[in-house]
Coordinates of C-alpha atoms in Angstrom, one line a residue:
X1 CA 48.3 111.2 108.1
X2 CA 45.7 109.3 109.9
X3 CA 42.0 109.5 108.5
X4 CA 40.3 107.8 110.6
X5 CA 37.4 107.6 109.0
X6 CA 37.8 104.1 107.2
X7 CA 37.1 102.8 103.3
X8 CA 35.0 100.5 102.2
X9 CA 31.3 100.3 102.1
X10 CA 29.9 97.4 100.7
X11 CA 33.1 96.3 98.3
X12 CA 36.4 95.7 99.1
X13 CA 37.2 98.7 96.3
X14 CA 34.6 101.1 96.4
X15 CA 36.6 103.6 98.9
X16 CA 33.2 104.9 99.9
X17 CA 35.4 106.5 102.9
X18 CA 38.0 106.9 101.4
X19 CA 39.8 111.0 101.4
X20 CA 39.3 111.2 97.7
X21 CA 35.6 110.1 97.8
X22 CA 34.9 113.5 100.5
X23 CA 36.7 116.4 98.4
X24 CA 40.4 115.5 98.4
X25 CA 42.9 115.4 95.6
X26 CA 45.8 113.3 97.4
X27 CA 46.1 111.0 100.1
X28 CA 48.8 109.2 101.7
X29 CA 48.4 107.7 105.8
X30 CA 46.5 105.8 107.6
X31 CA 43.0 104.8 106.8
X32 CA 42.2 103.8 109.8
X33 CA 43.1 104.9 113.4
X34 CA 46.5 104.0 115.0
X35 CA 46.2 101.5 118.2
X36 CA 48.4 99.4 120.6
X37 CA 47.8 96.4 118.5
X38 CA 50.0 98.0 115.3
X39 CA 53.2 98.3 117.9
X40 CA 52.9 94.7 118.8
X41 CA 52.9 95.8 122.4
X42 CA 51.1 93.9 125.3
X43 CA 47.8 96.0 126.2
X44 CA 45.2 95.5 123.4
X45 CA 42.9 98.6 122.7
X46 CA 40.5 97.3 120.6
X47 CA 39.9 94.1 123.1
X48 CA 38.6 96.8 125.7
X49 CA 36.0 98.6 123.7
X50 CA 33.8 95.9 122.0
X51 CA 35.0 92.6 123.1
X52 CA 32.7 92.1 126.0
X53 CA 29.9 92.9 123.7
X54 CA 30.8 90.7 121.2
X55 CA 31.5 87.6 123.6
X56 CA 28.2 88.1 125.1
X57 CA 26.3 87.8 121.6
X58 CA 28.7 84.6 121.3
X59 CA 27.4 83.5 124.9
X60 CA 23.5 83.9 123.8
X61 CA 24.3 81.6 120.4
X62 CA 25.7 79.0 122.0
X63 CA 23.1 79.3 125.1
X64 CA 20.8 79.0 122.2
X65 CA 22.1 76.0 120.5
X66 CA 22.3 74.0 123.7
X67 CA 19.1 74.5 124.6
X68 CA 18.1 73.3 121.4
X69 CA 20.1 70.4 121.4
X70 CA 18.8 69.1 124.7
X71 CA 15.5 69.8 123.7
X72 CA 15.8 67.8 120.5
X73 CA 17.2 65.1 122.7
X74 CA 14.5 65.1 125.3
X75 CA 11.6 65.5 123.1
X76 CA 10.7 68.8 124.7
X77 CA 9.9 70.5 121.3
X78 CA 10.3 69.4 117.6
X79 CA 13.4 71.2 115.7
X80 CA 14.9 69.7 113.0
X81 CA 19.2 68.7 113.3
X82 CA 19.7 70.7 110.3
X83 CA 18.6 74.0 111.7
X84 CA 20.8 73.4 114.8
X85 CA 23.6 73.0 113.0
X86 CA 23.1 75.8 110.8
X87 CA 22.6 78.5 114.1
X88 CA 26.0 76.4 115.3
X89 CA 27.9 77.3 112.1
X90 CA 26.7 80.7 112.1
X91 CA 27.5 80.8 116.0
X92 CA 31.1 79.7 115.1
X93 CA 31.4 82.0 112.2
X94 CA 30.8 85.4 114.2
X95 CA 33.1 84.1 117.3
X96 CA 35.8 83.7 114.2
X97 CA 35.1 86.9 112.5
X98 CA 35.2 89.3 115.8
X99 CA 37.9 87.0 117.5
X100 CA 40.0 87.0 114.8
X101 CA 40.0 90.5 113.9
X102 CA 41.7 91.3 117.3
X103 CA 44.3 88.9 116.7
X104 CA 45.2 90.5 113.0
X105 CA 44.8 93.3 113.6
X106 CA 48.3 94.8 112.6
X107 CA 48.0 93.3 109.4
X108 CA 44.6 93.8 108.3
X109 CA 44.0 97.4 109.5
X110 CA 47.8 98.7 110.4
X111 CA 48.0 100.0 107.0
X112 CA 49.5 103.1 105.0
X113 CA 47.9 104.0 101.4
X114 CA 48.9 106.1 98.7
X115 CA 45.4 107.5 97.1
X116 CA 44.0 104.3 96.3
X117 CA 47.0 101.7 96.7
X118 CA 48.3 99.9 99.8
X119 CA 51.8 100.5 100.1
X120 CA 52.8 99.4 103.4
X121 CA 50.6 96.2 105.0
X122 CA 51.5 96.0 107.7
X123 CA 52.8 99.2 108.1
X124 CA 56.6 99.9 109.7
X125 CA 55.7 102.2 112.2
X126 CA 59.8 102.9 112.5
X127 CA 59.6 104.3 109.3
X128 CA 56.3 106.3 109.6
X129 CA 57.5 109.6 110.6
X130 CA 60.1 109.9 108.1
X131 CA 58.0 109.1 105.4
X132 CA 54.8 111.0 106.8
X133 CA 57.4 114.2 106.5
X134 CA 58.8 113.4 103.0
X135 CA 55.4 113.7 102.0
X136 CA 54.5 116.4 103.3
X137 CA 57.7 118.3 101.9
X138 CA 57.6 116.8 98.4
X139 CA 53.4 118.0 98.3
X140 CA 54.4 121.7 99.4
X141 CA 57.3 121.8 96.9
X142 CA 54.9 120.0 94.8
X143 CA 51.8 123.1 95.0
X144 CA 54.2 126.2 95.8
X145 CA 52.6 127.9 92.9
X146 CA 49.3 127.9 93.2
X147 CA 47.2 127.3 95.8
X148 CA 47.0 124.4 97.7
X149 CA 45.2 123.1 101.5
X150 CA 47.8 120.9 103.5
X151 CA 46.0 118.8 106.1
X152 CA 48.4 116.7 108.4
X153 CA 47.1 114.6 111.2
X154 CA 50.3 113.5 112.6
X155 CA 50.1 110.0 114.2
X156 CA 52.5 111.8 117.5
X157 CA 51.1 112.2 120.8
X158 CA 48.5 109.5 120.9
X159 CA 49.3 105.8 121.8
X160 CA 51.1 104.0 121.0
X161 CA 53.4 106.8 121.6
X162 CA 55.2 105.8 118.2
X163 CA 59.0 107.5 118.8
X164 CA 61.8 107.5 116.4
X165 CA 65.3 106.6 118.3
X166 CA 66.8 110.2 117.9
X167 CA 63.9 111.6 120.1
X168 CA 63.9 108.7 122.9
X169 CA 65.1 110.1 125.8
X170 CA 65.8 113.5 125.1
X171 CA 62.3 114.6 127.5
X172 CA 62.3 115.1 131.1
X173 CA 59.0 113.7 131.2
X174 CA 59.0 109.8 130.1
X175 CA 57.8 108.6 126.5
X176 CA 54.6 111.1 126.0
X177 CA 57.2 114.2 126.5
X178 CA 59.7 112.4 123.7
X179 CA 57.0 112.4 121.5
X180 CA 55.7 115.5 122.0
X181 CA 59.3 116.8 121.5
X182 CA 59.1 115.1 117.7
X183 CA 55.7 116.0 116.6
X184 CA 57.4 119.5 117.9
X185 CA 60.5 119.3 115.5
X186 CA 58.1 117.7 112.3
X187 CA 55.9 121.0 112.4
X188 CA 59.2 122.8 113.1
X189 CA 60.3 121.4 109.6
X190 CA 57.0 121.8 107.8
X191 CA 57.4 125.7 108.4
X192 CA 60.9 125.7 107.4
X193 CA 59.7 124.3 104.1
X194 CA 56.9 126.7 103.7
X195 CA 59.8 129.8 104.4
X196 CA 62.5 128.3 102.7
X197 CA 60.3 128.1 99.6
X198 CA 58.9 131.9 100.3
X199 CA 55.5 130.7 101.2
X200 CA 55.3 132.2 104.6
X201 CA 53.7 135.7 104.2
X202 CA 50.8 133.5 101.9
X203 CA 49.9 131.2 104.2
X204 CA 47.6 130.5 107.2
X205 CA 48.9 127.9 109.4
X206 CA 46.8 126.1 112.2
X207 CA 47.7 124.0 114.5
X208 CA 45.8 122.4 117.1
X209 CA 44.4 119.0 119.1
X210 CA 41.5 116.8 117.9
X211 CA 40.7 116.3 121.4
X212 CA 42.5 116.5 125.0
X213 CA 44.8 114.1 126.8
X214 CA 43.3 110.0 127.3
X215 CA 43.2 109.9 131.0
X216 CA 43.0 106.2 130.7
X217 CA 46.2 105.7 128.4
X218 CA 48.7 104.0 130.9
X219 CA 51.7 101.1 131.3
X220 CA 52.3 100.0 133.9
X221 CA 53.0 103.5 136.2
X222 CA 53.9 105.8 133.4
X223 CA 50.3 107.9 132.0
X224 CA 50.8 107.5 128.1
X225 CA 48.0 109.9 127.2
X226 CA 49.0 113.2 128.1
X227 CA 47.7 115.9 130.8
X228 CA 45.2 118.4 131.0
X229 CA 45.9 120.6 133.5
X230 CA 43.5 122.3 135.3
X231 CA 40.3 121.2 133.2
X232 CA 38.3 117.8 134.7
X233 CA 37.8 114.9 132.6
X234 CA 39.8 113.8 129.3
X235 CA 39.7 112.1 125.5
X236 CA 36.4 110.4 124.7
X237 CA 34.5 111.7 128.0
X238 CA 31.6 113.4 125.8
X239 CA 31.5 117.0 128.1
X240 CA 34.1 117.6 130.3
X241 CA 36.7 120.2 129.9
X242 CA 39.6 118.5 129.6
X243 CA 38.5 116.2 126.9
X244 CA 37.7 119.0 124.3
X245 CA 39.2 122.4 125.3
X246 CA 42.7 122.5 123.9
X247 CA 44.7 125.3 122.0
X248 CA 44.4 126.2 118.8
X249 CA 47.8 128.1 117.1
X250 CA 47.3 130.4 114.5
X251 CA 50.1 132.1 111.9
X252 CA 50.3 134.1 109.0
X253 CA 52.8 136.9 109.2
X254 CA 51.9 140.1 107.8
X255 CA 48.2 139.5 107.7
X256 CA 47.2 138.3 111.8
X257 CA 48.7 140.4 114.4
X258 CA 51.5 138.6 116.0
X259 CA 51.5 137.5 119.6
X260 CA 47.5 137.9 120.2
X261 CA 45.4 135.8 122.3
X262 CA 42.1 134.9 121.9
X263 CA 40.0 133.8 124.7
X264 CA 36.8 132.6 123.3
X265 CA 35.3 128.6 122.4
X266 CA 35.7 127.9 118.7
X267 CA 35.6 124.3 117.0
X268 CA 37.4 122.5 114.8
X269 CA 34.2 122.6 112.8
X270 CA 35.1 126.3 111.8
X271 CA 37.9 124.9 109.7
X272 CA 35.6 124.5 106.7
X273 CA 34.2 127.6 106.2
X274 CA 37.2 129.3 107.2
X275 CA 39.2 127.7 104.4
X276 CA 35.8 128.5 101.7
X277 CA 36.1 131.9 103.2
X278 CA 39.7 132.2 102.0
X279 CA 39.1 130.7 98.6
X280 CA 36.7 132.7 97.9
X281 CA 34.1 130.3 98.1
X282 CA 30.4 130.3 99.8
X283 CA 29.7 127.7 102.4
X284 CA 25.9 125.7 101.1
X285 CA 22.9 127.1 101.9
X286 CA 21.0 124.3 101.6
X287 CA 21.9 122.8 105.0
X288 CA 22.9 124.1 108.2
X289 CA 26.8 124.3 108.6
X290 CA 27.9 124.4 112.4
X291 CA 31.1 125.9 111.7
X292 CA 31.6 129.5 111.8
X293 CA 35.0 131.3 109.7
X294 CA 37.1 132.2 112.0
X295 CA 38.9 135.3 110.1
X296 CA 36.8 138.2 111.8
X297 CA 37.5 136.7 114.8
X298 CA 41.4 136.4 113.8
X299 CA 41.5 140.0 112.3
X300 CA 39.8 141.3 115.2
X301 CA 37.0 143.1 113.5
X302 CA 34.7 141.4 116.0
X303 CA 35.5 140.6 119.4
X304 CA 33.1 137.4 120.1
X305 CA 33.3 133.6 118.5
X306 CA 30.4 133.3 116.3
X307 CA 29.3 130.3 118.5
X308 CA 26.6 131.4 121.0
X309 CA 25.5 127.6 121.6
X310 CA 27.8 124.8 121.6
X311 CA 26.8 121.1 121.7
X312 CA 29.5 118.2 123.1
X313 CA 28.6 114.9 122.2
X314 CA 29.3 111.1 123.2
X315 CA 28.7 109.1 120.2
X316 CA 25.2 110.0 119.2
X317 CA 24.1 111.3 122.6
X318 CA 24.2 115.1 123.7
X319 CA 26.5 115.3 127.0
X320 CA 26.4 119.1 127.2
X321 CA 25.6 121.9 126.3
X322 CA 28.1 125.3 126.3
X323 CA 25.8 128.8 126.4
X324 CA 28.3 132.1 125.2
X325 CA 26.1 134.9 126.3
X326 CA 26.0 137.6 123.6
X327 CA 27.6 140.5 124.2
X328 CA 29.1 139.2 127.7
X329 CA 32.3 137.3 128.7
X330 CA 29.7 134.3 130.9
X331 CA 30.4 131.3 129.5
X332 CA 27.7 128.5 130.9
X333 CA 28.2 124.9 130.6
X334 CA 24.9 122.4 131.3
X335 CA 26.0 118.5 131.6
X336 CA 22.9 116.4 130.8
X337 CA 25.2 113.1 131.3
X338 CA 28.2 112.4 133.0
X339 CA 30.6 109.4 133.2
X340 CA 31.0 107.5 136.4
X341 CA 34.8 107.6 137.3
X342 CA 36.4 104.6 138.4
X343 CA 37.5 104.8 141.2
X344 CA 35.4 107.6 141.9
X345 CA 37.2 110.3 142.8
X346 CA 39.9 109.5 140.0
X347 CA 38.4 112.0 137.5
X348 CA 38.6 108.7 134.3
X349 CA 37.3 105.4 134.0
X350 CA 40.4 103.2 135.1
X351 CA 38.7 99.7 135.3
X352 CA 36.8 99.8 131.7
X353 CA 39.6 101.5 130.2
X354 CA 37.6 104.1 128.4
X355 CA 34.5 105.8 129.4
X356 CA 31.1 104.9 127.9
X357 CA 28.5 107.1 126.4
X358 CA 25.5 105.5 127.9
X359 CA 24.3 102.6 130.4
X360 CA 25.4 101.7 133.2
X361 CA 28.4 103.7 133.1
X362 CA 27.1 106.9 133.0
X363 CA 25.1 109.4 135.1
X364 CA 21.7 111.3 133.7
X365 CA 21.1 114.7 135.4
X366 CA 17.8 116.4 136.1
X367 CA 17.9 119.3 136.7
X368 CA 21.3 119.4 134.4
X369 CA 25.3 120.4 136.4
X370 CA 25.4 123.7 135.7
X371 CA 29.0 125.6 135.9
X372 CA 29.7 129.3 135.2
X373 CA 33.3 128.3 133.2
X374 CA 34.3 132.0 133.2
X375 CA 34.8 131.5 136.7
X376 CA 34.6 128.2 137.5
X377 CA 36.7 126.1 134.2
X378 CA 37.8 123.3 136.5
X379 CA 34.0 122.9 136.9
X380 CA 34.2 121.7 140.5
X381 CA 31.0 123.8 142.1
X382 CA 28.0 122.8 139.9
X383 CA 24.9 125.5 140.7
X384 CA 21.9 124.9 141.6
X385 CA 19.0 127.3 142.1
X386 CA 19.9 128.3 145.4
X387 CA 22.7 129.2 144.7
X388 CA 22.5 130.8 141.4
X389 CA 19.9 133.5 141.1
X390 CA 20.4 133.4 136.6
X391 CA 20.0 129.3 137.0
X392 CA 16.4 129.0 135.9
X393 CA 17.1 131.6 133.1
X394 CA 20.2 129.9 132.0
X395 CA 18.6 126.5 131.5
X396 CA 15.3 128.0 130.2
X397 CA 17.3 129.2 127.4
X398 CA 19.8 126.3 126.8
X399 CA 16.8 124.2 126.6
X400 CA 15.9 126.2 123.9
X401 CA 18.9 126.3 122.4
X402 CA 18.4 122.1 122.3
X403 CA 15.2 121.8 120.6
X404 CA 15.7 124.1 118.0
X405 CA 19.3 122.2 117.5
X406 CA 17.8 118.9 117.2
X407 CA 15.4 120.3 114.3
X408 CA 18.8 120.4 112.0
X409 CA 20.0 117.0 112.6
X410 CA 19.2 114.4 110.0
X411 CA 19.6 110.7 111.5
X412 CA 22.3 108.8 110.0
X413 CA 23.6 104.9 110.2
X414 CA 25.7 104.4 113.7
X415 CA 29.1 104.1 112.8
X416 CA 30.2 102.7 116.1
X417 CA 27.8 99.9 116.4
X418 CA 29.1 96.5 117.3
X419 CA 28.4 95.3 113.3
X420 CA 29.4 98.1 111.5
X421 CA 32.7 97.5 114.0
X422 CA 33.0 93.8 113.4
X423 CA 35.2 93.0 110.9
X424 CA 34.0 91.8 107.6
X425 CA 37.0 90.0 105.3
X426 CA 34.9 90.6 102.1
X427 CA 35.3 94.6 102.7
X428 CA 39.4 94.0 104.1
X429 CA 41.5 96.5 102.1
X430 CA 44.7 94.1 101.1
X431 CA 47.7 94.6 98.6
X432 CA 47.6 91.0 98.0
X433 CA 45.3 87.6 97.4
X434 CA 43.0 87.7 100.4
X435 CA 44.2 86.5 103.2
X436 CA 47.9 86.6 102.2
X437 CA 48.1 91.0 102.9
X438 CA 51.6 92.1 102.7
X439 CA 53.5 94.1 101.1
X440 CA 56.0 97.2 101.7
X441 CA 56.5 100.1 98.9
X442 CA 60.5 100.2 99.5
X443 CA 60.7 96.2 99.0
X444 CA 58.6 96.0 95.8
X445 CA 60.9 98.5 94.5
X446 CA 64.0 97.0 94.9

C-alpha cells in the first residue's frame, strides 16, 4: 500500500527510501503519498502546502535581478552582464522545477511499484483496490507456512476518497461513508483469506488509523476527511485530540480474550517491538526505542500502557506533552503550541487549508494549556493554578519529563523542507527515458 516515505536519495536508483532498504522483503504500492492531483480533480493539495513558499523565493530572485539590471544600467554599482544572466537562468530554472512539479504531478509521483520496478506510471487509481487486494491474497497464500508480517496501508479513507463503482452510493453518509464501507469489505476479505487458509488461531491482526480525520478535507459542502467526534482538532494539528487518538482493533482468537476493551494511550510506535516480541526477537539496546510491546497489556497481565510520558509532535517541534500517572487512571495533557483556527471558533485552519507547525499560524503558551483528559478529553477547560491545586506539580514533572526526552533525540536532515520537497528530475523514479514516464503492467503484458 502507500509508503509514504519516498525513494531516492541522491540517484534516480539507489532506493535509499525505498521499503526494501528499511527491513522488508516485498513491496508493492505507492511510494509516495496519494493526493487530489493523482484523481485529476480540481483542488490541488500540493499547491496549498509549499507553493507560497516557493513563489516568494521566485519573488526575491527576480527582485534581485532587476535591481541589478537597473543598477548596471544607471551606473549605480559595477556588475558584470554575465552574472546577471546567470542568477536569471538560475531564477528561471527553480520557478520551472517547483512549478512544474505541481503541474505533473500524476505522472511523476502517482506511481505504483513492484519491489524495485515501476509498473503503473501513472497509476489507474480505478484499478488500485483490486489490485492492492490480489496482492495481498496472493502474499498470504504465498507465506501460509511459515511465518510471515503483513503490513497494508490501504489507500481508503483519505482524499481523494478513491471509490470503486460497486461501493458508490451504497452509504448514508456522502463519498467518505462509501469509502469507509470498502476499506470495510477489503479487511473483511483479508480475514476470510487468513480463515479460509486456517491461519486464524496463528495470527495477530491489528487494525487501526495513522492519524484522525482532516478537518480541512472539503468540496464544495461535503467534508471529505472524516469526523472525530467528540475530541478537538484533527489530521496534521501536532496535539490535539482529534488528530491522534483513534482506535486500535486487536484479534487473535484463542490467544486474546474476546470482546475486551482497553482504555489506555498506546502508539503506533509499539508495533515494532510488539512484532520482535512475538518473533522472538530483542528490541536494540543501543538506542532508545519509544515503543513499548503491547502483549502484557493485550494479555492482561498488567493493567497500565507502558507509556507514562507521551510526546505529540508537528514536524520537528514538540506541541504536547501527555503525562499517564503511574498507578492512577489521570491522564494529563500540556499544549506548548497550538494552531490558530480559521475562523476562530471553527476548531481547523479553513483559509490555509492545513494547519502549520510554526509562525504566524500558531500559538506559543506559557504557562502551557493544561487539561485533565480523564475528565476533560474534549479539552475544552484548560487549568490554570487557580483552579487546579496538582497544576504546578503536574508541569514540574512534565517539564521533566521534556528535558530528559530531548537527551535521546539525535538531530536528523528535515525532510519537509521546501528543497528536500522541491522536485529534482535527476532523482524522478520513471519506467521510461526521462521525461517520457509511462507505462502500465497489464499493457506491457499484452
Amino acid at each position: 500500500g502507500k509508503w509514504h516515505m519516498g525513494v531516492n536519495c541522491k540517484t534516480r536508483r539507489d532506493h535509499c527510501h525505498h521499503p526494501l532498504n528499511h527491513g522488508f522483503d516485498y513491496f508493492y504500492g505507492m511510494p509516495f503519498t496519494l493526493v487530489n492531483e493523482c484523481q485529476g480533480t480540481d483542488d490541488p493539495e500540493l499547491a496549498k502546502s509549499l507553493q507560497d513558499t516557493y513563489w516568494l523565493y521566485t519573488q526575491m530572485i527576480t527582485l534581485a535581478v532587476f535591481t541589478l539590471v537597473i543598477g548596471k544600467l544607471a551606473n549605480f554599482f559595477p556588475v558584470k552582464w554575465k552574472i546577471i544572466i546567470c542568477l536569471a537562468i538560475c531564477g528561471l530554472l527553480y520557478f520551472l522545477s517547483w512549478f512544474s512539479s505541481y503541474g505533473f504531478t500524476k505522472y511523476w509521483n502517482c506511481i505504483l511499484m513492484r519491489n524495485h520496478d515501476i509498473t503503473e506510471q501513472p497509476m489507474n487509481l480505478n484499478k488500485t483496490t483490486s489490485n492492492m487486494m490480489k496482492e495481498a491474497v496472493t502474499f498470504i497464500k504465498r507465506n501460509k507456512h511459515r511465518p510471515f508480517l503483513l503490513f497494508v496501508s490501504l489507500l481508503h479513507v483519505h482524499t481523494p476518497l478513491t471509490t470503486t463503482e460497486k461501493f458508490q452510493g451504497r452509504s448514508r453518509h456522502g463519498l467518505y461513508g462509501d469509502n469507509v464501507e470498502e476499506m470495510d469489505w477489503m479487511v473483511g476479505r483479508l480475514l476470510d483469506v487468513i480463515d479460509k487458509e486456517s491461519l486464524k488461531n496463528t495470527t495477530l491482526i491489528y487494525f487501526a488509523s495513522d492519524h484522525g480525520g482532516s478537518l480541512e478535507a472539503h468540496k464544495k459542502n461535503s467534508q471529505l476527511g472524516g469526523w472525530n467526534g467528540i475530541y478537538k482538532g484533527g489530521k496534521g494539528m501536532g496535539g490535539w485530540e482529534g488528530g491522534i487518538r483513534v482506535p486500535g482493533i486487536f484479534k487473535w482468537p484463542g490467544v486474546l480474550p474476546a470482546g475486551t476493551v482497553i482504555d489506555e494511550p498506546t502508539s503506533l510506535m509499539d508495533i515494532y517491538p510488539t512484532v520482535v516480541h512475538l518473533a522472538g526477537g530483542v528490541v536494540p539496546q543501543d538506542r532508545v526505542i519509544d515503543g513499548h510491546t503491547l502483549l502484557p497489556l493485550l494479555h492482561g497481565t498488567v493493567r497500565h500502557s507502558g507509556h507514562e510520558f507521551m510526546f505529540h509532535y508537528c514536524g520537528v517541534f514538540l506541541h504536547a506533552v501527555r503525562w499517564h500517572q503511574k498507578d492512577s487512571d489521570t491522564v494529563w495533557k500540556a499544549h506548548y503550541a497550538t494552531p490558530v483556527f480559521q475562523p476562530e471558533a471553527s476548531g481547523a485552519c479553513f483559509r490555509r487549508g492545513i494547519c502549520p507547525c510554526f509562525g504566524d499560524g500558531v500559538t506559543h503558551h506559557d504557562p502551557p494549556l493544561l487539561f485533565n483528559l480523564s475528565q476533560d478529553p474534549s479539552e475544552a477547560n484548560p487549568l490554570s493554578a487557580d483552579t487546579e491545586p496538582l497544576f504546578d506539580t503536574v508541569m514540574r514533572r512534565v517539564r521533566k519529563a521534556v528535558e530528559e526526552h530531548r537527551k535521546t533525540l539525535t538531530p536528523v536532515p528535515q525532510q519537509l523542507s521546501p528543497y528536500n520537497n522541491m522536485w529534482k528530475p535527476w532523482l524522478q523514479p520513471c519506467c521510461g527515458t526521462f521525461p517520457f514516464c509511462w507505462c502500465h503492467e497489464e499493457n506491457n503484458k499484452a
